[in-house]
mmCIF file of C-alpha atoms in Angstrom:
data_model
loop_
_atom_site.group_PDB
_atom_site.id
_atom_site.type_symbol
_atom_site.label_atom_id
_atom_site.label_comp_id
_atom_site.label_asym_id
_atom_site.label_seq_id
_atom_site.Cartn_x
_atom_site.Cartn_y
_atom_site.Cartn_z
ATOM 1 C CA MET A 1 0.000 0.000 0.000
ATOM 2 C CA GLN A 2 2.795 2.429 0.924
ATOM 3 C CA GLN A 3 4.562 1.694 -2.359
ATOM 4 C CA GLY A 4 1.364 2.396 -4.297
ATOM 5 C CA LEU A 5 0.941 5.724 -2.518
ATOM 6 C CA GLN A 6 4.512 6.747 -3.332
ATOM 7 C CA GLN A 7 4.072 5.739 -6.959
ATOM 8 C CA GLY A 8 0.846 7.753 -7.147
ATOM 9 C CA ARG A 9 2.542 10.829 -5.708
ATOM 10 C CA GLN A 10 5.470 10.478 -8.099
ATOM 11 C CA GLU A 11 3.133 10.160 -11.074
ATOM 12 C CA GLY A 12 1.204 13.203 -9.879
ATOM 13 C CA ARG A 13 4.384 15.277 -9.602
ATOM 14 C CA GLN A 14 5.527 14.199 -13.058
ATOM 15 C CA GLU A 15 2.151 15.042 -14.523
ATOM 16 C CA GLY A 16 2.200 18.455 -12.820
ATOM 17 C CA ARG A 17 5.677 19.244 -14.132
ATOM 18 C CA GLN A 18 4.660 18.206 -17.644
ATOM 19 C CA GLU A 19 1.556 20.399 -17.546
ATOM 20 C CA GLY A 20 3.620 23.308 -16.215
ATOM 21 C CA ARG A 21 6.151 22.985 -19.033
ATOM 22 C CA GLN A 22 3.383 22.858 -21.621
ATOM 23 C CA GLU A 23 1.690 25.940 -20.188
ATOM 24 C CA GLY A 24 5.035 27.747 -20.153
ATOM 25 C CA ARG A 25 5.651 26.910 -23.806
ATOM 26 C CA GLN A 26 2.155 28.104 -24.711
ATOM 27 C CA GLU A 27 2.633 31.392 -22.857
ATOM 28 C CA GLY A 28 6.036 31.855 -24.459
ATOM 29 C CA ARG A 29 4.612 31.246 -27.912
ATOM 30 C CA GLN A 30 1.822 33.738 -27.314
ATOM 31 C CA GLU A 31 4.244 36.372 -26.009
ATOM 32 C CA GLY A 32 6.509 35.866 -29.030
ATOM 33 C CA GLU A 33 3.634 36.197 -31.479
ATOM 34 C CA ARG A 34 2.337 39.258 -29.647
ATOM 35 C CA SER A 35 5.759 40.933 -29.803
ATOM 36 C CA LEU A 36 6.171 40.139 -33.491
ATOM 37 C CA VAL A 37 2.696 41.386 -34.440
ATOM 38 C CA LEU A 38 3.231 44.622 -32.508
ATOM 39 C CA LEU A 39 6.604 45.110 -34.202
ATOM 40 C CA LEU A 40 5.085 44.541 -37.644
ATOM 41 C CA LEU A 41 2.183 46.870 -36.901
ATOM 42 C CA GLU A 42 4.529 49.637 -35.795
ATOM 43 C CA GLN A 43 6.705 49.167 -38.870
ATOM 44 C CA ARG A 44 3.654 49.523 -41.088
ATOM 45 C CA LEU A 45 1.625 52.135 -39.169
ATOM 46 C CA GLY A 46 4.080 53.945 -36.899
ATOM 47 C CA VAL A 47 4.062 54.162 -33.126
ATOM 48 C CA LEU A 48 0.822 52.818 -31.685
ATOM 49 C CA PRO A 49 -1.005 54.412 -28.747
ATOM 50 C CA ASP A 50 -0.896 52.414 -25.509
ATOM 51 C CA GLN A 51 -4.635 51.763 -25.760
ATOM 52 C CA VAL A 52 -4.174 50.019 -29.120
ATOM 53 C CA ARG A 53 -1.096 48.108 -27.896
ATOM 54 C CA ASN A 54 -3.115 46.872 -24.913
ATOM 55 C CA ARG A 55 -5.951 45.707 -27.144
ATOM 56 C CA VAL A 56 -3.510 43.770 -29.324
ATOM 57 C CA ALA A 57 -1.806 42.346 -26.229
ATOM 58 C CA ALA A 58 -5.140 40.928 -25.043
ATOM 59 C CA LEU A 59 -5.680 38.865 -28.217
ATOM 60 C CA SER A 60 -5.506 35.076 -28.248
ATOM 61 C CA ILE A 61 -2.916 33.213 -30.327
ATOM 62 C CA ASP A 62 -5.496 32.521 -33.040
ATOM 63 C CA GLN A 63 -6.479 36.190 -33.151
ATOM 64 C CA LEU A 64 -2.821 37.272 -33.271
ATOM 65 C CA GLU A 65 -2.217 34.961 -36.219
ATOM 66 C CA ALA A 66 -5.266 36.333 -38.026
ATOM 67 C CA LEU A 67 -4.092 39.890 -37.329
ATOM 68 C CA ALA A 68 -0.607 39.058 -38.635
ATOM 69 C CA ILE A 69 -2.147 38.057 -41.957
ATOM 70 C CA ALA A 70 -4.592 40.970 -42.086
ATOM 71 C CA LEU A 71 -1.964 43.608 -41.320
ATOM 72 C CA LEU A 72 -0.237 42.840 -44.605
ATOM 73 C CA ASN A 73 -3.059 44.790 -46.267
ATOM 74 C CA PHE A 74 -3.312 47.636 -43.731
ATOM 75 C CA THR A 75 -2.537 51.098 -45.059
ATOM 76 C CA SER A 76 -3.627 53.175 -42.059
ATOM 77 C CA ARG A 77 -4.300 52.958 -38.359
ATOM 78 C CA ALA A 78 -8.019 53.045 -39.238
ATOM 79 C CA ASP A 79 -7.599 49.614 -40.849
ATOM 80 C CA LEU A 80 -6.257 48.283 -37.551
ATOM 81 C CA GLU A 81 -9.035 49.962 -35.578
ATOM 82 C CA ASN A 82 -11.651 48.423 -37.876
ATOM 83 C CA TRP A 83 -10.049 44.994 -37.529
ATOM 84 C CA LEU A 84 -10.043 45.255 -33.747
ATOM 85 C CA SER A 85 -13.722 46.303 -33.657
#
């Protein structure tokens, strides 16, 4: 019984570490995409107001990827504002 309890605890710790690593990778990926999209937006449209940067920062990975594609056709900050609406 004691051995089973120890094995269960060990498995639980391993599972927790694995989940933590996966969450960390996901957060890192999202932060990288967010940084890249903001960089591309500022290259195309100039310095963005903090309010706009915050709205972009709140987007999910899927939304950031969609914005990365859409921004290729942006010609003004109004295009970004319309996309975010």
